[in-house]
PDB file of C-alpha atoms and ligand atoms in Angstrom:
ATOM      1  CA  MET A 221       1.099 100.551 112.461  1.00 88.00           C
ATOM      2  CA  TRP A 222       0.818 102.158 108.995  1.00 89.00           C
ATOM      3  CA  HIS A 223       3.273 104.801 109.971  1.00 92.00           C
ATOM      4  CA  GLN A 224       5.673 102.126 111.254  1.00 93.00           C
ATOM      5  CA  LEU A 225       5.466 100.148 108.024  1.00 93.00           C
ATOM      6  CA  LYS A 226       6.322 103.308 106.093  1.00 91.00           C
ATOM      7  CA  HIS A 227       9.137 103.954 108.538  1.00 94.00           C
ATOM      8  CA  LEU A 228      10.492 100.466 107.821  1.00 94.00           C
ATOM      9  CA  GLY A 229      10.148 101.026 104.114  1.00 94.00           C
ATOM     10  CA  LEU A 230       7.604  98.243 103.691  1.00 95.00           C
ATOM     11  CA  THR A 231       5.514 100.173 101.253  1.00 93.00           C
ATOM     12  CA  GLN A 232       4.477  97.074  99.283  1.00 94.00           C
ATOM     13  CA  LEU A 233       3.098  95.454 102.345  1.00 95.00           C
ATOM     14  CA  GLU A 234       1.361  98.613 103.371  1.00 95.00           C
ATOM     15  CA  GLN A 235      -0.506  98.577 100.061  1.00 94.00           C
ATOM     16  CA  ALA A 236      -1.309  94.863 100.179  1.00 95.00           C
ATOM     17  CA  LEU A 237      -2.387  94.650 103.854  1.00 96.00           C
ATOM     18  CA  PRO A 238      -6.096  95.834 103.547  1.00 96.00           C
ATOM     19  CA  ALA A 239      -6.877  93.155 100.995  1.00 96.00           C
ATOM     20  CA  LEU A 240      -4.854  90.558 102.910  1.00 97.00           C
ATOM     21  CA  PHE A 241      -6.781  91.252 106.106  1.00 96.00           C
ATOM     22  CA  GLU A 242     -10.045  90.942 104.226  1.00 97.00           C
ATOM     23  CA  THR A 243      -9.234  87.642 102.667  1.00 97.00           C
ATOM     24  CA  ALA A 244      -7.652  86.298 105.795  1.00 97.00           C
ATOM     25  CA  ARG A 245     -10.800  86.903 107.638  1.00 97.00           C
ATOM     26  CA  GLN A 246     -13.057  85.447 104.971  1.00 97.00           C
ATOM     27  CA  GLU A 247     -10.928  82.343 104.415  1.00 97.00           C
ATOM     28  CA  ARG A 248      -9.944  81.950 108.071  1.00 97.00           C
ATOM     29  CA  TRP A 249      -6.210  81.816 107.351  1.00 97.00           C
ATOM     30  CA  THR A 250      -3.810  80.583 110.052  1.00 97.00           C
ATOM     31  CA  TYR A 251      -1.319  83.028 111.468  1.00 97.00           C
ATOM     32  CA  GLU A 252       1.435  81.242 109.646  1.00 97.00           C
ATOM     33  CA  HIS A 253      -0.356  81.466 106.375  1.00 97.00           C
ATOM     34  CA  PHE A 254      -1.096  85.130 106.891  1.00 97.00           C
ATOM     35  CA  LEU A 255       2.486  86.029 107.693  1.00 97.00           C
ATOM     36  CA  THR A 256       3.782  84.007 104.735  1.00 97.00           C
ATOM     37  CA  ARG A 257       1.404  85.832 102.434  1.00 97.00           C
ATOM     38  CA  ALA A 258       2.284  89.257 103.943  1.00 96.00           C
ATOM     39  CA  ILE A 259       5.988  88.712 103.586  1.00 96.00           C
ATOM     40  CA  ALA A 260       5.543  87.458 100.001  1.00 97.00           C
ATOM     41  CA  ALA A 261       3.482  90.566  99.142  1.00 96.00           C
ATOM     42  CA  GLU A 262       6.418  92.774 100.114  1.00 96.00           C
ATOM     43  CA  VAL A 263       9.045  90.652  98.323  1.00 96.00           C
ATOM     44  CA  GLU A 264       7.046  90.253  95.151  1.00 95.00           C
ATOM     45  CA  GLY A 265       6.264  93.895  95.101  1.00 94.00           C
ATOM     46  CA  ARG A 266       9.912  94.815  95.440  1.00 94.00           C
ATOM     47  CA  ASP A 267      10.915  92.434  92.683  1.00 91.00           C
ATOM     48  CA  ARG A 268       8.247  93.828  90.376  1.00 91.00           C
ATOM     49  CA  ARG A 269       9.346  97.432  91.133  1.00 93.00           C
ATOM     50  CA  ALA A 270      13.051  96.584  90.512  1.00 91.00           C
ATOM     51  CA  ALA A 271      12.137  94.892  87.208  1.00 90.00           C
ATOM     52  CA  GLU A 272      10.154  97.905  86.100  1.00 92.00           C
ATOM     53  CA  ARG A 273      13.041 100.173  87.087  1.00 95.00           C
ATOM     54  CA  ARG A 274      15.551  97.962  85.148  1.00 95.00           C
ATOM     55  CA  ILE A 275      13.345  97.935  82.018  1.00 94.00           C
ATOM     56  CA  LYS A 276      12.890 101.748  82.100  1.00 96.00           C
ATOM     57  CA  ALA A 277      16.613 102.269  82.606  1.00 97.00           C
ATOM     58  CA  ALA A 278      17.447 100.063  79.588  1.00 98.00           C
ATOM     59  CA  HIS A 279      15.920 102.619  77.246  1.00 98.00           C
ATOM     60  CA  LEU A 280      14.731 100.006  74.767  1.00 98.00           C
ATOM     61  CA  PRO A 281      13.107 101.875  71.888  1.00 97.00           C
ATOM     62  CA  VAL A 282      10.486  99.108  71.621  1.00 97.00           C
ATOM     63  CA  ILE A 283       9.969  95.673  73.080  1.00 96.00           C
ATOM     64  CA  LYS A 284      10.856  92.701  70.699  1.00 97.00           C
ATOM     65  CA  THR A 285      10.835  89.114  71.675  1.00 97.00           C
ATOM     66  CA  LEU A 286      12.610  86.045  70.319  1.00 97.00           C
ATOM     67  CA  GLU A 287       9.211  84.254  70.396  1.00 97.00           C
ATOM     68  CA  ALA A 288       7.920  86.754  67.887  1.00 97.00           C
ATOM     69  CA  PHE A 289      10.875  86.278  65.495  1.00 97.00           C
ATOM     70  CA  ASP A 290       9.993  84.368  62.334  1.00 96.00           C
ATOM     71  CA  PHE A 291      13.003  82.192  61.740  1.00 96.00           C
ATOM     72  CA  SER A 292      11.498  80.579  58.663  1.00 95.00           C
ATOM     73  CA  PHE A 293      11.827  83.989  56.956  1.00 95.00           C
ATOM     74  CA  GLN A 294      15.542  83.996  57.610  1.00 95.00           C
ATOM     75  CA  PRO A 295      16.924  80.504  56.806  1.00 92.00           C
ATOM     76  CA  SER A 296      20.605  81.511  56.864  1.00 90.00           C
ATOM     77  CA  LEU A 297      20.114  82.272  60.617  1.00 96.00           C
ATOM     78  CA  SER A 298      20.567  79.443  63.116  1.00 96.00           C
ATOM     79  CA  GLU A 299      17.504  79.345  65.290  1.00 97.00           C
ATOM     80  CA  ARG A 300      19.258  76.928  67.660  1.00 97.00           C
ATOM     81  CA  LEU A 301      22.170  79.415  68.175  1.00 98.00           C
ATOM     82  CA  LEU A 302      19.813  82.193  69.051  1.00 98.00           C
ATOM     83  CA  TRP A 303      17.962  80.058  71.630  1.00 98.00           C
ATOM     84  CA  GLU A 304      21.285  79.005  73.041  1.00 98.00           C
ATOM     85  CA  LEU A 305      22.197  82.647  73.463  1.00 98.00           C
ATOM     86  CA  ALA A 306      18.762  83.227  75.156  1.00 98.00           C
ATOM     87  CA  ASP A 307      20.008  80.980  78.001  1.00 98.00           C
ATOM     88  CA  LEU A 308      22.201  84.044  78.731  1.00 98.00           C
ATOM     89  CA  SER A 309      25.522  82.284  79.416  1.00 97.00           C
ATOM     90  CA  PHE A 310      27.014  84.898  77.085  1.00 98.00           C
ATOM     91  CA  VAL A 311      26.185  87.502  79.768  1.00 98.00           C
ATOM     92  CA  LYS A 312      27.955  85.546  82.485  1.00 97.00           C
ATOM     93  CA  THR A 313      31.060  85.008  80.372  1.00 97.00           C
ATOM     94  CA  ALA A 314      31.045  88.672  79.064  1.00 97.00           C
ATOM     95  CA  THR A 315      30.850  87.331  75.534  1.00 98.00           C
ATOM     96  CA  ASN A 316      29.897  89.776  72.813  1.00 98.00           C
ATOM     97  CA  VAL A 317      27.326  89.142  70.115  1.00 98.00           C
ATOM     98  CA  VAL A 318      27.734  90.901  66.755  1.00 98.00           C
ATOM     99  CA  PHE A 319      24.872  90.903  64.236  1.00 98.00           C
ATOM    100  CA  LEU A 320      26.031  91.722  60.699  1.00 98.00           C
ATOM    101  CA  GLY A 321      23.834  92.233  57.721  1.00 96.00           C
ATOM    102  CA  PRO A 322      21.924  94.556  55.470  1.00 95.00           C
ATOM    103  CA  PRO A 323      18.956  96.636  56.669  1.00 95.00           C
ATOM    104  CA  GLY A 324      15.721  94.960  57.715  1.00 95.00           C
ATOM    105  CA  VAL A 325      16.979  91.504  58.365  1.00 96.00           C
ATOM    106  CA  GLY A 326      16.261  91.639  62.152  1.00 97.00           C
ATOM    107  CA  LYS A 327      19.518  92.692  63.672  1.00 98.00           C
ATOM    108  CA  THR A 328      17.986  95.268  66.045  1.00 98.00           C
ATOM    109  CA  HIS A 329      14.982  92.922  66.730  1.00 98.00           C
ATOM    110  CA  LEU A 330      17.341  90.133  67.888  1.00 98.00           C
ATOM    111  CA  SER A 331      19.545  92.319  70.017  1.00 98.00           C
ATOM    112  CA  LEU A 332      16.408  93.765  71.689  1.00 98.00           C
ATOM    113  CA  ALA A 333      14.983  90.223  72.189  1.00 98.00           C
ATOM    114  CA  LEU A 334      18.223  89.116  73.933  1.00 98.00           C
ATOM    115  CA  SER A 335      18.156  92.252  76.132  1.00 98.00           C
ATOM    116  CA  VAL A 336      14.522  91.448  77.054  1.00 97.00           C
ATOM    117  CA  LYS A 337      15.645  88.005  78.147  1.00 97.00           C
ATOM    118  CA  ALA A 338      18.562  89.519  80.152  1.00 97.00           C
ATOM    119  CA  LEU A 339      16.241  91.966  81.878  1.00 96.00           C
ATOM    120  CA  ALA A 340      13.717  89.262  82.709  1.00 93.00           C
ATOM    121  CA  ALA A 341      16.512  87.288  84.290  1.00 94.00           C
ATOM    122  CA  GLY A 342      17.445  90.211  86.498  1.00 94.00           C
ATOM    123  CA  TYR A 343      20.411  91.634  84.590  1.00 97.00           C
ATOM    124  CA  SER A 344      20.800  95.335  83.780  1.00 97.00           C
ATOM    125  CA  ALA A 345      20.842  96.448  80.145  1.00 98.00           C
ATOM    126  CA  LEU A 346      21.227  99.635  78.124  1.00 98.00           C
ATOM    127  CA  PHE A 347      20.340 100.196  74.491  1.00 98.00           C
ATOM    128  CA  THR A 348      22.031 102.982  72.421  1.00 98.00           C
ATOM    129  CA  THR A 349      22.966 103.645  68.836  1.00 97.00           C
ATOM    130  CA  LEU A 350      26.617 104.242  68.017  1.00 96.00           C
ATOM    131  CA  SER A 351      25.814 107.765  67.099  1.00 93.00           C
ATOM    132  CA  GLY A 352      23.914 108.377  70.291  1.00 94.00           C
ATOM    133  CA  LEU A 353      26.807 106.999  72.212  1.00 94.00           C
ATOM    134  CA  ALA A 354      29.397 108.974  70.351  1.00 91.00           C
ATOM    135  CA  GLU A 355      27.353 112.213  70.810  1.00 89.00           C
ATOM    136  CA  SER A 356      26.830 111.572  74.481  1.00 89.00           C
ATOM    137  CA  LEU A 357      30.473 110.992  75.200  1.00 86.00           C
ATOM    138  CA  GLU A 358      31.612 113.795  72.968  1.00 84.00           C
ATOM    139  CA  THR A 359      29.536 116.575  74.477  1.00 80.00           C
ATOM    140  CA  ALA A 360      30.763 116.116  78.040  1.00 78.00           C
ATOM    141  CA  ALA A 361      31.823 119.558  79.101  1.00 80.00           C
ATOM    142  CA  TYR A 362      34.658 118.481  81.441  1.00 85.00           C
ATOM    143  CA  PRO A 363      36.701 115.220  82.010  1.00 80.00           C
ATOM    144  CA  GLY A 364      34.883 114.278  85.223  1.00 85.00           C
ATOM    145  CA  LEU A 365      31.561 114.344  83.375  1.00 86.00           C
ATOM    146  CA  ALA A 366      33.108 112.256  80.469  1.00 83.00           C
ATOM    147  CA  ARG A 367      34.110 109.571  82.915  1.00 85.00           C
ATOM    148  CA  GLN A 368      30.724 109.613  84.484  1.00 89.00           C
ATOM    149  CA  ARG A 369      29.097 109.305  81.093  1.00 89.00           C
ATOM    150  CA  LEU A 370      31.418 106.450  80.166  1.00 91.00           C
ATOM    151  CA  ARG A 371      30.438 104.668  83.378  1.00 93.00           C
ATOM    152  CA  ARG A 372      26.822 104.771  82.292  1.00 94.00           C
ATOM    153  CA  TYR A 373      27.852 102.589  79.386  1.00 97.00           C
ATOM    154  CA  THR A 374      30.229 100.345  81.212  1.00 96.00           C
ATOM    155  CA  THR A 375      28.072  99.355  84.230  1.00 97.00           C
ATOM    156  CA  PRO A 376      25.058  97.551  82.574  1.00 98.00           C
ATOM    157  CA  SER A 377      25.576  93.794  82.190  1.00 98.00           C
ATOM    158  CA  VAL A 378      24.361  94.071  78.577  1.00 98.00           C
ATOM    159  CA  LEU A 379      25.017  97.035  76.336  1.00 98.00           C
ATOM    160  CA  VAL A 380      23.425  97.233  72.871  1.00 98.00           C
ATOM    161  CA  ILE A 381      25.254  99.403  70.369  1.00 98.00           C
ATOM    162  CA  ASP A 382      22.963  99.609  67.439  1.00 98.00           C
ATOM    163  CA  GLU A 383      23.627 100.864  63.918  1.00 97.00           C
ATOM    164  CA  VAL A 384      27.367 100.759  63.738  1.00 97.00           C
ATOM    165  CA  GLY A 385      28.286 101.835  60.247  1.00 94.00           C
ATOM    166  CA  TYR A 386      25.558 104.330  59.353  1.00 90.00           C
ATOM    167  CA  THR A 387      27.744 107.316  60.195  1.00 88.00           C
ATOM    168  CA  LYS A 388      31.506 107.716  60.058  1.00 92.00           C
ATOM    169  CA  LEU A 389      33.086 108.749  63.275  1.00 93.00           C
ATOM    170  CA  ALA A 390      35.133 111.832  64.004  1.00 92.00           C
ATOM    171  CA  PRO A 391      38.538 111.081  65.487  1.00 93.00           C
ATOM    172  CA  GLU A 392      37.443 111.901  69.077  1.00 90.00           C
ATOM    173  CA  GLN A 393      34.243 109.755  68.625  1.00 92.00           C
ATOM    174  CA  ALA A 394      36.242 106.906  67.348  1.00 94.00           C
ATOM    175  CA  HIS A 395      38.542 107.159  70.356  1.00 93.00           C
ATOM    176  CA  HIS A 396      35.575 107.151  72.800  1.00 92.00           C
ATOM    177  CA  PHE A 397      34.069 104.024  70.975  1.00 95.00           C
ATOM    178  CA  PHE A 398      37.476 102.332  71.397  1.00 96.00           C
ATOM    179  CA  GLU A 399      37.665 103.324  75.061  1.00 94.00           C
ATOM    180  CA  LEU A 400      34.288 101.915  75.750  1.00 96.00           C
ATOM    181  CA  VAL A 401      34.956  98.586  74.024  1.00 97.00           C
ATOM    182  CA  THR A 402      38.211  98.313  75.969  1.00 97.00           C
ATOM    183  CA  ALA A 403      36.460  99.199  79.218  1.00 95.00           C
ATOM    184  CA  ARG A 404      33.860  96.423  78.735  1.00 97.00           C
ATOM    185  CA  TYR A 405      36.348  93.837  77.395  1.00 96.00           C
ATOM    186  CA  GLU A 406      36.035  90.683  79.580  1.00 94.00           C
ATOM    187  CA  HIS A 407      33.763  92.589  81.963  1.00 96.00           C
ATOM    188  CA  GLY A 408      30.417  92.986  80.268  1.00 97.00           C
ATOM    189  CA  SER A 409      28.679  91.863  77.043  1.00 98.00           C
ATOM    190  CA  ILE A 410      28.150  94.112  74.061  1.00 98.00           C
ATOM    191  CA  LEU A 411      25.345  93.337  71.580  1.00 98.00           C
ATOM    192  CA  LEU A 412      26.357  95.112  68.444  1.00 98.00           C
ATOM    193  CA  THR A 413      24.576  95.471  65.103  1.00 98.00           C
ATOM    194  CA  SER A 414      26.247  96.634  61.899  1.00 98.00           C
ATOM    195  CA  ASN A 415      25.675  96.767  58.160  1.00 97.00           C
ATOM    196  CA  THR A 416      29.411  97.213  57.642  1.00 96.00           C
ATOM    197  CA  ALA A 417      31.936  94.359  57.156  1.00 96.00           C
ATOM    198  CA  PHE A 418      34.837  94.380  59.589  1.00 97.00           C
ATOM    199  CA  ALA A 419      37.307  95.112  56.744  1.00 96.00           C
ATOM    200  CA  GLU A 420      35.615  98.476  56.327  1.00 96.00           C
ATOM    201  CA  TRP A 421      35.776  99.481  59.992  1.00 97.00           C
ATOM    202  CA  GLY A 422      39.072 101.294  59.373  1.00 97.00           C
ATOM    203  CA  GLN A 423      37.287 103.732  57.120  1.00 96.00           C
ATOM    204  CA  LEU A 424      34.356 103.901  59.572  1.00 96.00           C
ATOM    205  CA  LEU A 425      36.626 104.898  62.403  1.00 96.00           C
ATOM    206  CA  GLY A 426      38.954 106.951  60.170  1.00 96.00           C
ATOM    207  CA  ASP A 427      41.907 104.993  61.632  1.00 96.00           C
ATOM    208  CA  GLU A 428      43.018 101.520  60.614  1.00 97.00           C
ATOM    209  CA  VAL A 429      45.257 100.911  63.657  1.00 97.00           C
ATOM    210  CA  LEU A 430      42.459 101.934  66.098  1.00 98.00           C
ATOM    211  CA  ALA A 431      39.995  99.713  64.168  1.00 98.00           C
ATOM    212  CA  THR A 432      42.259  96.730  64.383  1.00 98.00           C
ATOM    213  CA  ALA A 433      42.814  97.200  68.113  1.00 98.00           C
ATOM    214  CA  LEU A 434      39.040  97.671  68.714  1.00 98.00           C
ATOM    215  CA  LEU A 435      38.033  94.624  66.670  1.00 98.00           C
ATOM    216  CA  ASP A 436      40.732  92.560  68.486  1.00 98.00           C
ATOM    217  CA  ARG A 437      39.001  93.202  71.790  1.00 98.00           C
ATOM    218  CA  LEU A 438      35.455  93.126  70.487  1.00 98.00           C
ATOM    219  CA  LEU A 439      35.890  89.787  68.710  1.00 98.00           C
ATOM    220  CA  HIS A 440      38.225  87.953  71.180  1.00 97.00           C
ATOM    221  CA  HIS A 441      35.154  86.524  73.033  1.00 97.00           C
ATOM    222  CA  ALA A 442      32.362  86.953  70.570  1.00 98.00           C
ATOM    223  CA  GLU A 443      29.694  85.322  68.573  1.00 98.00           C
ATOM    224  CA  VAL A 444      29.470  86.785  65.123  1.00 98.00           C
ATOM    225  CA  ILE A 445      26.114  86.189  63.437  1.00 98.00           C
ATOM    226  CA  THR A 446      25.903  87.173  59.822  1.00 97.00           C
ATOM    227  CA  ILE A 447      22.348  87.447  58.428  1.00 96.00           C
ATOM    228  CA  ASN A 448      22.310  87.242  54.660  1.00 92.00           C
ATOM    229  CA  GLY A 449      18.667  87.450  53.696  1.00 90.00           C
ATOM    230  CA  PRO A 450      15.765  89.511  52.516  1.00 91.00           C
ATOM    231  CA  SER A 451      14.482  92.554  54.372  1.00 94.00           C
ATOM    232  CA  TYR A 452      11.491  91.903  56.562  1.00 93.00           C
ATOM    233  CA  ARG A 453      10.451  95.512  56.196  1.00 87.00           C
ATOM    234  CA  MET A 454      10.282  95.080  52.397  1.00 81.00           C
ATOM    235  CA  LYS A 455       8.285  91.861  52.882  1.00 78.00           C
ATOM    236  CA  GLU A 456       5.707  93.705  54.950  1.00 75.00           C
ATOM    237  CA  ARG A 457       5.677  96.551  52.419  1.00 77.00           C
ATOM    238  CA  ARG A 458       5.182  94.162  49.479  1.00 78.00           C
ATOM    239  CA  ARG A 459       2.381  92.409  51.334  1.00 77.00           C
ATOM    240  CA  ALA A 460       0.684  95.761  52.057  1.00 78.00           C
ATOM    241  CA  LEU A 461       1.084  96.674  48.408  1.00 79.00           C
ATOM    242  CA  ARG A 462      -0.401  93.344  47.279  1.00 80.00           C
ATOM    243  CA  GLU A 463      -3.372  93.871  49.588  1.00 80.00           C
ATOM    244  CA  THR A 464      -3.904  97.360  48.293  1.00 81.00           C
ATOM    245  CA  VAL A 465      -3.826  96.177  44.676  1.00 80.00           C
ATOM    246  CA  ALA A 466      -6.134  93.262  45.460  1.00 80.00           C
ATOM    247  CA  GLU A 467      -8.474  95.653  47.168  1.00 79.00           C
ATOM    248  CA  SER A 468      -8.573  98.124  44.301  1.00 80.00           C
ATOM    249  CA  THR A 469      -9.106  95.486  41.634  1.00 76.00           C
ATOM    250  CA  LYS A 470     -11.963  93.828  43.516  1.00 73.00           C
ATOM    251  CA  GLY A 471     -14.513  95.563  41.477  1.00 60.00           C
TER     252      GLY A 471
HETATM  253  P1  LIG B 622      17.616  95.631  61.117  1.00 64.55           P
HETATM  254  O1  LIG B 622      18.022  96.118  62.502  1.00 64.55           O
HETATM  255  O2  LIG B 622      18.493  94.394  60.629  1.00 64.55           O
HETATM  256  O3  LIG B 622      17.658  96.744  60.087  1.00 64.55           O
HETATM  257  P2  LIG B 622      15.084  95.207  62.327  1.00 64.55           P
HETATM  258  O4  LIG B 622      15.473  94.278  63.463  1.00 64.55           O
HETATM  259  O5  LIG B 622      14.888  96.658  62.751  1.00 64.55           O
HETATM  260  O6  LIG B 622      16.157  95.168  61.150  1.00 64.55           O
HETATM  261  O7  LIG B 622      13.822  94.680  61.633  1.00 64.55           O
HETATM  262  C1  LIG B 622      12.874  95.485  60.914  1.00 64.55           C
HETATM  263  C2  LIG B 622      11.491  95.225  61.307  1.00 64.55           C
HETATM  264  O8  LIG B 622      11.129  93.941  60.882  1.00 64.55           O
HETATM  265  C3  LIG B 622      11.278  95.215  62.812  1.00 64.55           C
HETATM  266  O9  LIG B 622       9.977  95.738  63.068  1.00 64.55           O
HETATM  267  C4  LIG B 622      11.394  93.788  63.216  1.00 64.55           C
HETATM  268  O10 LIG B 622      10.706  93.495  64.390  1.00 64.55           O
HETATM  269  C5  LIG B 622      10.837  93.089  62.003  1.00 64.55           C
HETATM  270  N1  LIG B 622      11.489  91.803  61.697  1.00 64.55           N
HETATM  271  C6  LIG B 622      12.679  91.655  61.033  1.00 64.55           C
HETATM  272  N2  LIG B 622      12.925  90.329  60.895  1.00 64.55           N
HETATM  273  C7  LIG B 622      11.915  89.678  61.334  1.00 64.55           C
HETATM  274  C8  LIG B 622      11.553  88.226  61.470  1.00 64.55           C
HETATM  275  N3  LIG B 622      12.351  87.282  60.941  1.00 64.55           N
HETATM  276  N4  LIG B 622      10.388  87.880  62.057  1.00 64.55           N
HETATM  277  C9  LIG B 622       9.639  88.894  62.643  1.00 64.55           C
HETATM  278  N5  LIG B 622       9.816  90.204  62.555  1.00 64.55           N
HETATM  279  C10 LIG B 622      10.921  90.602  61.927  1.00 64.55           C
HETATM  280 MG1  LIG B 623      18.543  98.037  63.008  1.00 64.55          MG
END
């Protein structure tokens, strides 16, 4: 039987069976109840494995949640809007979400938190920084590989492009960025974070015309969320500093 289970690919059931037999005997389960539980063990196991694979494939640098985000620290930000986005209709409609603002205000945190929600709902996601993306597309040794690499960024339901604006792009990199935004346009959502106002994207991409065309596609179906507030990193640093000072003046 064990061999046949393996042959059928029922590996989750294979693992669960010994314990199920044991409990079934002890609790005198009916045949129906036993079979129901056995099938559920396989299905739940498969779902769990698939979820683990999706989370791994998403390459999130760290797990952040919306629940852990302190909205009271960022009053310019609409908490209601973020919870609306968390219902994931933006994924279904291939709407982009752009977070704009200075460092430390939570742009990456929020894009990770929305990715976590999407992954939990069964969507695929992928996290990358713009420089990581540009590098990966640029170093493709031949056109076939470049297309294959581009597909890596076009297939996930949610693509996070973090840190747009920290580095200026070379012409070829800017072209790849444009190509990707075009490929995902009306097909899949982009969650993008940037510290750079749209007016400066021409400089960022080294090409005003390309920047206009890219922004046109990126923003056609998009929620732009500007966070104007203090840096949470600085808040934590200040608190740590206060504690150190308090500690050292205690006596
Ligand atoms: P940004 O991407 O805008 O530079 P991050 O999202 O990386 O900022 O935030 C910096 C750090 O502060 C992260 O560890 C993040 O989890 C945390 N953080 C930022 N804003 C908040 C907030 N309002 N509530 C809780 N944690 C926050
Ligand atoms: Mg960031």
